[in-house]
């Protein structure tokens, strides 16, 4: 029950007691005692019987007792001696409220006669309580820009004790920012305030923990404390601060997009949005920085965004603004220096400055052709370059005055005729790891110098020309070559004119100086001229010009242009007709006569065959096809006629045969007439034959000498030829009638050997054929204008 309930209960008891006393009893005066609270049980308060003047010995008989309400349980009265003592511990603050006197009223009753006495017991206060606050902790919020002198009310401390034992003063624990100010309130107590002595800085100290102490006036004094937490409310009064003044970062130029360069970290000691920092590029940052680096505005992370090229920029300066979100915002600048590390990512570059891409073949070794400049955008070892040339070229590189510059010079003598063009590859390789290289091609033309004389295929040329060539027609051509080019290789041909003697044929020859085609101004006759020689001079157009000559041997080849000439028989008027007389008694096989013929041609063209074109009696006479001998086939009879006419056809073996005829008249006479006529005739015949024989000997001797010389010369030339050479100029072996060979045959007692070209199939040899059939051994019959080369 509370103190108000106790009061009501005491009031009701008192009213009932008054009514009883008013009805039938006497009420005596009131006695007052005073004891401190919290005394021990059994402690004496006072001797009521004595103080009321009652007989102590009659107290038990008169039923001396306390008849008051429930409060009387705190006290008991001893009926033996009338002493009032404390029955149980008394707490003044529990039974009394307020700062007034705490009185306990006791009603004492005795009977016989009934008497009621009133006793007041005052419970005095003892300092048995500590000052206390309604709550243990108090939270105070103070903005950091609050000015000095600001007050903040604090709760009032309460002490159940009263008077001097109640709260008398307040104090604050040691601090530098606050103190306590106490004011008297309208209720008579003291109201404390927290007084700000100097402005707060949240960034220095976000919270202040203070101890607020209330002290009572007891002796010794008691105190109670209160924890005061002062939260300093943030004001945007601080700029963000970078953890480093300057960030210096090294970054390889081959860093891929997305690679993290660094983190910019700026801190703001403010709180909330005032301390939230975001990062942006400053206004003075170059545009290319935005293209290369990406900045995270929240985390401050810098990442690679674009392609980094050391050769374009070796260092980047990134000015980054760190701003808080306060109102107004505050910012600071953070500087990031990104140094790019070179990576060998650039090939060397080759620049060729050609003085001329044409070099003369007579240039001396060391002649400068081109200047070569090598550059490499990389730096350090990555930018150092070595240069080389392709192999097997007569050029070399010489270091120039400046670094990474070279001169391309000739290393040895040049020969355009060996190599007129060079494709040179210049290779530049840096010293990076891995190394990078580049190549560049350079074409060099070797210009011609007139250092080569015109050359003929052979030092000696042989030409075979058929006789009877048409005058003015080209007979063959010759051409010299020159390994030089252009004007230096432009050749003109000239015939070296002789001394205009009889043997000099150059006056009958003409040559086209440009084409080398030679034409004959006259027709040649094999029977008059078998061979002649001349010289051709070839001169180039260089400066100075160079020349050379070649000897040309011309062999005239025979054509079948001569008709066989009958040497015997020849009549007195010059016709080929003769009369032969033979005895009638001759036997078979008798030699009647011998037809002799001559052909100025040689070889097949001069090889004569005899045949009977007309005869009166085929049974009497025979003609040797090869020798021209006419013999009897049988003996004459009495019935045979005395005169016979024989027409002999003499034909050569040319492609188009030429022929002549001779007429022999054979008269058959009696033996006596034959002997007489024979003597006269033999004399005349011997003279004629002697003349004919003389001319024949001269002719055959000349032909034989030429034949032997030709055989010797041709055999020597043939032996000096190689198989390839022969195959070059000879026709195929199956060509009929071209290769020379020898034929042996016997006629009578004599043995003959005919040297000449192979006969065609079906041809025959006639013993006694004209012996002037001179041919050129081991030579083929050639068309007009064919040239035989002789080394």
Short mmCIF file of N, CA and C in Angstrom, two decimals, residues 453-456 479-481 491-494 536-540 546-550:
data_model
loop_
_atom_site.label_atom_id
_atom_site.label_comp_id
_atom_site.label_asym_id
_atom_site.label_seq_id
_atom_site.Cartn_x
_atom_site.Cartn_y
_atom_site.Cartn_z
N UNK A 453 83.60 -6.39 -126.45
CA UNK A 453 83.70 -6.27 -127.90
C UNK A 453 82.64 -7.16 -128.55
N UNK A 454 82.21 -6.79 -129.74
CA UNK A 454 81.28 -7.67 -130.46
C UNK A 454 81.92 -9.03 -130.68
N UNK A 455 81.12 -10.05 -130.57
CA UNK A 455 81.62 -11.41 -130.70
C UNK A 455 80.85 -12.15 -131.78
N UNK A 456 81.62 -12.82 -132.64
CA UNK A 456 81.02 -13.72 -133.62
C UNK A 456 80.91 -15.11 -132.99
N UNK A 479 75.99 -12.51 -138.04
CA UNK A 479 75.62 -11.53 -137.02
C UNK A 479 76.50 -11.70 -135.80
N UNK A 480 77.07 -10.59 -135.38
CA UNK A 480 77.86 -10.59 -134.14
C UNK A 480 76.96 -10.15 -132.99
N UNK A 481 77.28 -10.61 -131.82
CA UNK A 481 76.54 -10.23 -130.61
C UNK A 481 77.46 -9.47 -129.66
N UNK A 491 75.40 -2.93 -133.16
CA UNK A 491 76.53 -3.37 -133.98
C UNK A 491 76.26 -3.07 -135.45
N UNK A 492 77.29 -2.60 -136.10
CA UNK A 492 77.27 -2.46 -137.55
C UNK A 492 78.34 -3.38 -138.13
N UNK A 493 78.02 -3.93 -139.29
CA UNK A 493 78.90 -4.89 -139.93
C UNK A 493 79.48 -4.29 -141.22
N UNK A 494 80.72 -4.58 -141.43
CA UNK A 494 81.40 -4.10 -142.63
C UNK A 494 82.30 -5.20 -143.16
N UNK A 536 84.94 -9.97 -142.15
CA UNK A 536 83.84 -9.07 -141.73
C UNK A 536 84.22 -8.43 -140.41
N UNK A 537 84.06 -7.11 -140.34
CA UNK A 537 84.37 -6.34 -139.14
C UNK A 537 83.05 -5.92 -138.48
N UNK A 538 82.89 -6.24 -137.19
CA UNK A 538 81.71 -5.84 -136.41
C UNK A 538 82.14 -4.78 -135.42
N UNK A 539 81.46 -3.62 -135.45
CA UNK A 539 81.82 -2.49 -134.59
C UNK A 539 80.58 -2.04 -133.83
N UNK A 540 80.71 -1.87 -132.48
CA UNK A 540 79.57 -1.37 -131.70
C UNK A 540 79.54 0.15 -131.74
N UNK A 546 84.13 -0.45 -129.84
CA UNK A 546 84.95 -1.65 -129.84
C UNK A 546 84.55 -2.49 -131.05
N UNK A 547 85.50 -3.25 -131.57
CA UNK A 547 85.21 -4.04 -132.77
C UNK A 547 85.97 -5.35 -132.72
N UNK A 548 85.51 -6.26 -133.59
CA UNK A 548 86.18 -7.54 -133.79
C UNK A 548 85.86 -8.01 -135.20
N UNK A 549 86.68 -8.94 -135.69
CA UNK A 549 86.42 -9.42 -137.04
C UNK A 549 86.39 -10.93 -137.06
N UNK A 550 85.89 -11.44 -138.19
CA UNK A 550 85.79 -12.87 -138.39
C UNK A 550 86.17 -13.17 -139.84
#
